[in-house]
Amino acid sequence: MDDIGKLLLFRDVVELGGFTAAAAKWNLNHSTVSKHVKTLERELGAQLLERTSRTMRLTTHGQVALEHGKRIGSTFQEMTQRLEESKGQVTGELRIGSLLHVGRHIVQPAISEFLAEYPHVRVTLLLQDEPLAFYRNSLDIALCVGLPSEGSLISRKLMDNDVCLVATPELLERAGPLSHPEELGAYPTVAYTSPADEITTWPYAEGGETRSVTVCPILRTTDGNSLLHAVRSGIGVGYLSSFAARADLDSGRLVEVLPEFELPAYDPVYVLSAPTEFTSPRIEAFRSCLIHTAERISSS
């Protein structure tokens, strides 16, 4: 491996959090990656990593090497993008990050459309309901609800994020009809929760004012898809993004609860990408597929 290759490999060891992840990305074994990093240190005459059997820490020299590795990697990526653009080709690898429920209902349908049209692109989809780590996960494009804390990213609104109260017809028959949101406090409900947020206070509009009801959920879950599954199973009423419930509402599997009351929307869904002078054709092509998918969901 040449010097640039070893520097880029070192960059991935740091950014991916270890030798094992970098080895998987480069299709190498752990010992080969370690050997290349040690060779790089010897050639540079500086220790880049302080490592034990369980920990790894970047040294001051390692920080300098990492910055140059990132810069070289970015330059190489820009060159690749320019070549793709000049040839009009949509090829290469595309790394996408998304929240779980956004990934299931918006991103995965868009990927299916994208790969049907551009079969030479290899896609990696990272789904997690954790704070966005765009650069650490080497993402090309990401979707999030609300604007991210990584302010250097380019944010484009994809779609509004309307909210609905939904339940199965069987639950409403079993638990009885509802006439006002305040009754939800004593009604079977399910809710989303996370270390940072627990959505058990549900706002609604009445008489030109925004009010709220606090529910006591039978089930709390950290996964939006599990929340939808719980509602489908008839466990309780759910307060969900409309795009997640759309297919079940259209099929009659779920029905809207108290539709006469307006619910304040969640933050919109945004598409994020890195600021670059030249945007890769594959990123633009996938963004178009996302727009088509969002329009189809919104119009159904």
mmCIF file of C-alpha atoms in Angstrom, residues 145 160-165 181 199 201-206 208-213 239-242 256 258-268:
data_model
loop_
_atom_site.group_PDB
_atom_site.id
_atom_site.type_symbol
_atom_site.label_atom_id
_atom_site.label_comp_id
_atom_site.label_asym_id
_atom_site.label_seq_id
_atom_site.Cartn_x
_atom_site.Cartn_y
_atom_site.Cartn_z
ATOM 1 C CA VAL A 145 -36.511 15.615 11.575
ATOM 2 C CA ASP A 160 -43.836 18.699 6.132
ATOM 3 C CA ASN A 161 -44.328 16.370 9.064
ATOM 4 C CA ASP A 162 -48.034 16.433 9.893
ATOM 5 C CA VAL A 163 -49.335 14.528 12.897
ATOM 6 C CA CYS A 164 -52.364 12.281 13.381
ATOM 7 C CA LEU A 165 -54.068 10.396 16.212
ATOM 8 C CA PRO A 181 -58.712 14.892 23.512
ATOM 9 C CA ILE A 199 -43.730 12.384 23.989
ATOM 10 C CA THR A 201 -47.870 15.409 26.378
ATOM 11 C CA TRP A 202 -49.934 15.617 23.206
ATOM 12 C CA PRO A 203 -50.836 19.119 21.961
ATOM 13 C CA TYR A 204 -54.001 19.973 20.058
ATOM 14 C CA ALA A 205 -55.773 23.129 18.930
ATOM 15 C CA GLU A 206 -59.163 24.212 20.244
ATOM 16 C CA GLY A 208 -57.835 29.165 18.484
ATOM 17 C CA GLU A 209 -55.580 28.072 21.347
ATOM 18 C CA THR A 210 -53.025 25.313 21.661
ATOM 19 C CA ARG A 211 -53.783 22.992 24.536
ATOM 20 C CA SER A 212 -52.445 19.608 25.560
ATOM 21 C CA VAL A 213 -53.342 16.385 27.273
ATOM 22 C CA TYR A 239 -49.736 10.147 18.176
ATOM 23 C CA LEU A 240 -47.783 9.602 14.936
ATOM 24 C CA SER A 241 -46.283 11.289 11.917
ATOM 25 C CA SER A 242 -48.894 11.119 9.173
ATOM 26 C CA GLU A 256 -58.084 8.664 12.609
ATOM 27 C CA LEU A 258 -60.822 12.892 16.790
ATOM 28 C CA PRO A 259 -59.996 14.185 13.274
ATOM 29 C CA GLU A 260 -61.989 17.370 13.947
ATOM 30 C CA PHE A 261 -59.202 18.582 16.256
ATOM 31 C CA GLU A 262 -56.114 20.126 14.613
ATOM 32 C CA LEU A 263 -52.742 18.787 15.756
ATOM 33 C CA PRO A 264 -49.567 20.924 15.552
ATOM 34 C CA ALA A 265 -47.084 19.409 13.110
ATOM 35 C CA TYR A 266 -43.718 17.994 14.107
ATOM 36 C CA ASP A 267 -40.583 19.627 12.693
ATOM 37 C CA PRO A 268 -40.237 19.038 8.921
#
